[in-house]
Structures are given as C-alpha cells and as structure tokens.
Tab-separated table of C-alpha atoms in Angstrom:
chain	number	residue	atom	x	y	z
J	1	MET	CA	-20.922	-26.722	-4.374
J	2	GLU	CA	-18.983	-28.296	-7.196
J	3	GLY	CA	-16.188	-30.706	-6.298
J	4	THR	CA	-14.229	-30.731	-3.068
J	5	MET	CA	-14.388	-27.890	-0.582
J	6	ILE	CA	-11.417	-25.519	-0.796
J	7	ALA	CA	-9.383	-25.170	2.379
J	8	THR	CA	-10.332	-21.957	4.166
J	9	ILE	CA	-8.201	-18.849	4.601
J	10	LYS	CA	-8.701	-16.948	7.837
J	11	ALA	CA	-11.767	-14.660	7.426
J	12	PRO	CA	-10.566	-12.172	4.792
J	13	LYS	CA	-12.859	-9.355	3.678
J	14	ILE	CA	-13.538	-9.138	-0.057
J	15	LEU	CA	-14.864	-6.075	-1.873
J	16	LEU	CA	-17.166	-6.517	-4.896
J	17	PHE	CA	-17.966	-3.720	-7.326
J	18	GLY	CA	-20.412	-3.673	-10.250
J	19	PHE	CA	-21.888	-7.108	-9.534
J	20	SER	CA	-25.535	-7.834	-10.296
J	21	LYS	CA	-27.612	-8.987	-7.340
J	22	PRO	CA	-27.772	-12.669	-8.456
J	23	LEU	CA	-24.022	-12.801	-9.083
J	24	PHE	CA	-23.266	-11.116	-5.772
J	25	GLN	CA	-25.524	-13.568	-3.949
J	26	ALA	CA	-23.788	-16.553	-5.580
J	27	VAL	CA	-20.298	-15.287	-4.707
J	28	ASP	CA	-21.424	-14.316	-1.213
J	29	TYR	CA	-22.984	-17.773	-0.609
J	30	PHE	CA	-19.907	-19.773	-1.578
J	31	SER	CA	-17.516	-17.325	0.090
J	32	ALA	CA	-19.433	-17.610	3.357
J	33	MET	CA	-18.974	-21.390	3.235
J	34	LEU	CA	-15.224	-20.760	3.298
J	35	GLY	CA	-15.392	-18.152	6.043
J	36	TRP	CA	-14.795	-15.230	3.688
J	37	ARG	CA	-16.753	-12.011	4.184
J	38	VAL	CA	-18.035	-10.269	1.067
J	39	THR	CA	-19.168	-6.640	0.748
J	40	ALA	CA	-20.658	-4.964	-2.323
J	41	ASP	CA	-20.877	-1.282	-3.186
J	42	CYS	CA	-22.728	0.410	-6.016
J	43	SER	CA	-20.940	3.760	-5.959
J	44	ARG	CA	-17.307	4.330	-6.863
J	45	ALA	CA	-16.884	6.769	-3.984
J	46	LYS	CA	-17.937	4.158	-1.417
J	47	CYS	CA	-15.769	1.544	-3.119
J	48	MET	CA	-12.703	3.804	-2.816
J	49	GLU	CA	-13.564	4.684	0.776
J	50	LYS	CA	-13.688	1.027	1.751
J	51	ALA	CA	-10.496	0.240	-0.152
J	52	ARG	CA	-8.708	3.024	1.744
J	53	SER	CA	-9.813	1.547	5.068
J	54	GLY	CA	-7.194	-1.207	4.782
J	55	GLU	CA	-9.729	-3.831	5.860
J	56	TYR	CA	-10.021	-5.617	2.515
J	57	ALA	CA	-7.744	-8.365	1.235
J	58	LEU	CA	-9.152	-8.666	-2.306
J	59	ALA	CA	-11.331	-6.760	-4.784
J	60	LEU	CA	-13.520	-8.226	-7.535
J	61	ILE	CA	-14.747	-5.887	-10.261
J	62	ASP	CA	-17.332	-6.814	-12.871
J	63	ALA	CA	-15.824	-5.046	-15.878
J	64	SER	CA	-18.338	-6.483	-18.345
J	65	LYS	CA	-20.670	-3.510	-17.836
J	66	PHE	CA	-18.059	-0.794	-18.120
J	67	ARG	CA	-18.190	2.007	-20.590
J	68	GLU	CA	-14.845	3.033	-22.024
J	69	ASP	CA	-13.982	5.351	-19.122
J	70	GLY	CA	-14.876	2.655	-16.596
J	71	TRP	CA	-11.396	1.161	-16.818
J	72	ARG	CA	-10.099	4.158	-14.893
J	73	LEU	CA	-11.563	2.557	-11.782
J	74	PHE	CA	-8.797	-0.070	-11.850
J	75	ALA	CA	-6.039	2.568	-11.930
J	76	THR	CA	-7.778	4.623	-9.232
J	77	LEU	CA	-8.143	1.562	-7.004
J	78	LYS	CA	-4.482	0.655	-7.509
J	79	ARG	CA	-3.421	4.164	-6.490
J	80	THR	CA	-5.799	4.197	-3.527
J	81	ALA	CA	-4.966	0.710	-2.228
J	82	PRO	CA	-1.895	-0.690	-4.054
J	83	ASN	CA	-1.743	-3.767	-1.801
J	84	ILE	CA	-5.222	-5.025	-2.712
J	85	PRO	CA	-5.122	-7.516	-5.615
J	86	ILE	CA	-7.908	-7.156	-8.185
J	87	ILE	CA	-9.766	-9.876	-10.099
J	88	ALA	CA	-11.669	-8.592	-13.129
J	89	VAL	CA	-14.794	-10.317	-14.430
J	90	THR	CA	-14.967	-9.749	-18.185
J	91	SER	CA	-17.699	-10.400	-20.730
J	92	LYS	CA	-17.865	-13.337	-23.099
J	93	GLN	CA	-18.162	-10.990	-26.063
J	94	GLY	CA	-15.071	-8.996	-25.087
J	95	GLY	CA	-12.810	-12.013	-25.489
J	96	VAL	CA	-9.041	-11.706	-25.325
J	97	GLU	CA	-9.027	-7.956	-26.038
J	98	GLU	CA	-11.174	-7.170	-23.017
J	99	ARG	CA	-9.033	-9.367	-20.771
J	100	LEU	CA	-5.875	-7.644	-22.008
J	101	THR	CA	-7.482	-4.258	-21.398
J	102	ALA	CA	-8.290	-5.352	-17.852
J	103	PHE	CA	-4.680	-6.369	-17.224
J	104	GLU	CA	-3.399	-3.100	-18.707
J	105	ALA	CA	-5.830	-1.183	-16.512
J	106	GLY	CA	-4.439	-2.829	-13.355
J	107	ALA	CA	-6.176	-6.185	-12.850
J	108	ASP	CA	-4.054	-8.953	-11.317
J	109	ASP	CA	-6.239	-11.750	-12.702
J	110	CYS	CA	-9.277	-12.177	-14.960
J	111	VAL	CA	-12.179	-14.572	-15.323
J	112	SER	CA	-14.617	-14.394	-18.249
J	113	LYS	CA	-18.375	-14.921	-18.215
J	114	PRO	CA	-19.854	-17.454	-18.099
J	115	PHE	CA	-17.675	-18.934	-15.369
J	116	SER	CA	-17.872	-21.680	-12.796
J	117	CYS	CA	-18.112	-20.478	-9.198
J	118	ARG	CA	-15.571	-23.151	-8.341
J	119	GLU	CA	-13.092	-21.637	-10.799
J	120	LEU	CA	-13.664	-18.144	-9.389
J	121	LEU	CA	-13.196	-19.390	-5.827
J	122	TYR	CA	-9.904	-21.059	-6.729
J	123	ARG	CA	-8.718	-17.829	-8.339
J	124	MET	CA	-9.777	-15.868	-5.254
J	125	LYS	CA	-8.009	-18.370	-2.986
J	126	GLY	CA	-4.818	-18.112	-5.057
J	127	MET	CA	-4.864	-14.318	-4.892
J	128	LEU	CA	-5.497	-14.300	-1.148
J	129	GLU	CA	-2.670	-16.750	-0.495
J	130	ARG	CA	-0.227	-14.742	-2.621
J	131	ALA	CA	-1.265	-11.539	-0.859
J	132	VAL	CA	-0.577	-13.171	2.525
J	133	GLU	CA	2.846	-14.353	1.303
J	134	VAL	CA	3.709	-10.856	0.057
J	135	ARG	CA	2.689	-9.289	3.381
J	136	GLU	CA	4.671	-11.865	5.354
J	137	GLN	CA	7.768	-11.314	3.213
J	138	ALA	CA	7.382	-7.541	3.543
J	139	GLU	CA	7.156	-7.906	7.323
J	140	ILE	CA	10.296	-10.062	7.406
J	141	VAL	CA	12.163	-7.449	5.358
J	142	ARG	CA	10.787	-4.633	7.527
J	143	ARG	CA	11.934	-6.321	10.728
J	144	ARG	CA	15.356	-7.128	9.265
J	145	TYR	CA	15.945	-3.576	8.071
J	146	SER	CA	14.557	-2.185	11.317
J	147	LEU	CA	17.123	-4.199	13.295
J	148	LEU	CA	19.972	-3.257	10.975
J	149	ARG	CA	18.978	0.397	10.775
J	150	SER	CA	18.693	0.641	14.553
J	151	ARG	CA	22.304	-0.570	14.844
J	152	LEU	CA	23.663	1.589	12.025
J	153	GLU	CA	25.416	4.783	13.082
J	154	ILE	CA	25.942	7.518	10.516
J	155	GLY	CA	28.540	10.175	11.179
J	156	ARG	CA	28.640	10.166	14.965
J	157	ASN	CA	32.386	10.862	14.991
J	158	GLY	CA	33.163	12.056	11.489
J	159	PRO	CA	32.313	10.757	8.004
J	160	PHE	CA	31.912	7.110	8.999
J	161	ILE	CA	29.184	4.503	8.909
J	162	ARG	CA	29.386	2.034	11.764
J	163	ILE	CA	27.808	-1.125	13.154
J	164	ALA	CA	29.050	-2.359	16.535
J	165	HIS	CA	32.864	-2.305	16.362
J	166	PHE	CA	33.064	-2.139	12.570
J	167	SER	CA	33.237	1.115	10.659
J	168	VAL	CA	33.865	2.309	7.103
J	169	ARG	CA	35.050	5.750	6.119
J	170	LEU	CA	33.073	7.705	3.525
J	171	SER	CA	34.208	10.436	1.209
J	172	SER	CA	32.796	13.897	1.876
J	173	CYS	CA	30.220	13.572	-0.930
J	174	GLU	CA	29.221	10.036	0.063
J	175	PHE	CA	28.714	11.166	3.655
J	176	LYS	CA	26.580	14.152	2.627
J	177	LEU	CA	24.473	11.901	0.379
J	178	ILE	CA	23.687	9.222	2.951
J	179	LYS	CA	23.120	11.839	5.666
J	180	TYR	CA	20.690	13.728	3.415
J	181	LEU	CA	18.789	10.518	2.655
J	182	ALA	CA	18.826	9.407	6.311
J	183	ASP	CA	17.351	12.754	7.392
J	184	ARG	CA	14.529	12.068	4.920
J	185	SER	CA	14.026	8.376	5.657
J	186	ASN	CA	11.258	6.617	3.716
J	187	ARG	CA	10.893	9.580	1.370
J	188	ILE	CA	11.821	9.361	-2.302
J	189	VAL	CA	14.442	12.000	-3.079
J	190	SER	CA	15.069	12.892	-6.711
J	191	ARG	CA	18.523	12.890	-8.244
J	192	GLU	CA	18.127	16.591	-9.004
J	193	GLU	CA	17.423	17.378	-5.332
J	194	LEU	CA	20.433	15.322	-4.248
J	195	LEU	CA	22.653	17.130	-6.763
J	196	LYS	CA	21.610	20.525	-5.399
J	197	ALA	CA	22.020	19.394	-1.792
J	198	VAL	CA	25.454	17.778	-2.106
J	199	TRP	CA	27.034	19.846	-4.875
J	200	PRO	CA	25.277	23.239	-4.503
J	201	THR	CA	28.101	25.417	-5.856
J	202	SER	CA	29.798	22.849	-8.086
J	203	SER	CA	29.732	22.655	-11.858
J	204	VAL	CA	28.598	19.025	-11.488
J	205	SER	CA	25.254	18.684	-13.248
J	206	TYR	CA	25.021	15.027	-14.160
J	207	CYS	CA	22.588	12.725	-12.376
J	208	ARG	CA	25.051	9.947	-13.147
J	209	THR	CA	27.282	11.507	-10.453
J	210	VAL	CA	24.606	10.715	-7.882
J	211	ASP	CA	24.244	7.148	-9.171
J	212	THR	CA	28.002	6.567	-8.963
J	213	ASN	CA	28.212	7.806	-5.373
J	214	ILE	CA	25.157	5.803	-4.314
J	215	LYS	CA	26.806	2.714	-5.782
J	216	ARG	CA	29.940	3.370	-3.706
J	217	ILE	CA	27.872	3.894	-0.560
J	218	ARG	CA	26.077	0.586	-1.126
J	219	GLU	CA	29.404	-1.182	-1.556
J	220	LYS	CA	30.613	0.255	1.747
J	221	LEU	CA	27.359	-0.633	3.511
J	222	LYS	CA	27.791	-4.151	2.174
J	223	GLN	CA	31.221	-4.323	3.802
J	224	LEU	CA	29.551	-3.768	7.175
J	225	GLN	CA	26.651	-6.175	6.577
J	226	PRO	CA	25.554	-7.608	3.215
J	227	GLU	CA	21.856	-6.878	3.845
J	228	LEU	CA	22.558	-3.192	4.478
J	229	ALA	CA	23.168	-2.554	0.774
J	230	GLY	CA	19.413	-2.855	0.299
J	231	ILE	CA	18.368	-0.056	2.644
J	232	ILE	CA	18.958	2.488	-0.130
J	233	ARG	CA	16.263	1.652	-2.644
J	234	THR	CA	16.240	2.828	-6.248
J	235	GLU	CA	12.877	4.191	-7.368
J	236	ARG	CA	13.106	3.957	-11.152
J	237	GLY	CA	12.658	7.331	-12.815
J	238	ARG	CA	12.111	9.063	-9.466
J	239	GLY	CA	15.243	8.869	-7.330
J	240	TYR	CA	16.381	7.124	-4.148
J	241	CYS	CA	14.865	6.254	-0.783
J	242	LEU	CA	16.626	5.216	2.410
J	243	MET	CA	14.307	2.766	4.149
J	244	ASP	CA	13.926	3.102	7.887
J	245	PRO	CA	10.923	1.168	9.287
J	246	ALA	CA	11.364	2.864	12.665
J	247	ALA	CA	10.956	6.363	11.213
J	248	GLU	CA	7.694	8.097	10.440
J	249	THR	CA	6.818	8.251	6.770
J	250	GLY	CA	6.030	11.546	5.179
C-alpha cells in the first residue's frame, strides 16, 4: 500500500454499489488491512435493504456508470438511511459537472476516476470519523434532553412548567401549545394543526401566532434551565417537534 498505514477505526461495515469486480477487490483488500468490512450488492433493492438494517457506517456508489435516472439512488438512499454518509465515485469524463450532480443528488463527498486507493481510503476514514463524532454528539444531546425532560413537569397543578422547586406560569394558549406538543413527543406537528388545536373557535388564522407563542414558551423554558429552550425544535417548512428521548417515536 502507498505511504504510511492509516490508523484503524473500529471494524465499520461499508456498503459498495455499482463497483466493478476489480475495483471492489482493490477497495476490499485495502479496507481489510484497516479492519474495515466491505460488502457489495448488484441490485438496488438489496442495497436499500442493507442500508435499512442500520449495520453500515458508510456507502460508496460508483456513479460513473449511471444513466440519467441513476442519480435517484442517492436520494432514495438518503431517505432510507439518512445517517449513512455517501462517497460518490465519478468518471473522468464527467468532470466538475458530474461531481456537482453527485453532490446535488445527495453525496457527501466525491472522488473522480482514476484515483489513488490511498486517497479514497483517507476520504473514507474522514467520513467514518465525522460520522462517529455526529453520533457521539447526538447521544450527548439525547442524554441531556432525556435528563431534563424527565425532570420537567407540565401542568401538574395548573398552567405551569416546573423543574424541582422552580416553576413558571404559562398563559392559557402557551399551556395548550406545549401540552399538545408534549402529548405528541418526537412527532412533527404542523402550524396549521396547532392553530386548530389551540384556537379551534377563534378568528385567529395566522401561523405567525403559533410562532410567537412558541417563542414565548422557549423563553420561559430558558428561565428554568437554558438547555430546555432547545427541546422544542423548529422543522423548517413543516412545523414544531417537542423532543423527548424517553418517549416512543411515531
């Protein structure tokens, strides 16, 4: 192998799609030297099935053989397994345009043929390390919110939110909003649904009303504990979600 051996990352599984046999064998050989396990699939259905399994840390797709509709595979893979980073292998002839198309289709990184196996391995290593960092950060956030959410009381004795001995009073609309979101933890609720739930007989019809009340709720959550302001997440163009790691997702 060219140059110095790359430090190993603990036995991740890597999914290859569209690779020729010689290219697969080369990637498999060098990956095995680093303790990485490589699997290849010829059919899209099997590729998606394996991606859904949650066992794979990285996907490599040889995009150089794609027809025009082949780029849909990237979007499908991102929907199926959004946490799996994708490296696209593009053709020499495609140049910058093909690399840009790969990024637009959902690739996280690109390498063009002909390429050095050492370069590809460094790109794979970088992606794997970033994926580990993202998962670790997500776990830290999950544990923090889980602890905070487990201590947060909503409306036990009236329209209050409370942690330990500290409480903040909510307006009637603010209380109905946070209660509605809490009853649907980890589910994205649209502004329109929140409007109908909190102001069912009112002439209020502006989604901005929801935004204003959510902002006030966050400010009051922040008074209890600064990190609590983040448990109500804005999903751009879709609505709001109250995160509760202890609740079942639906």
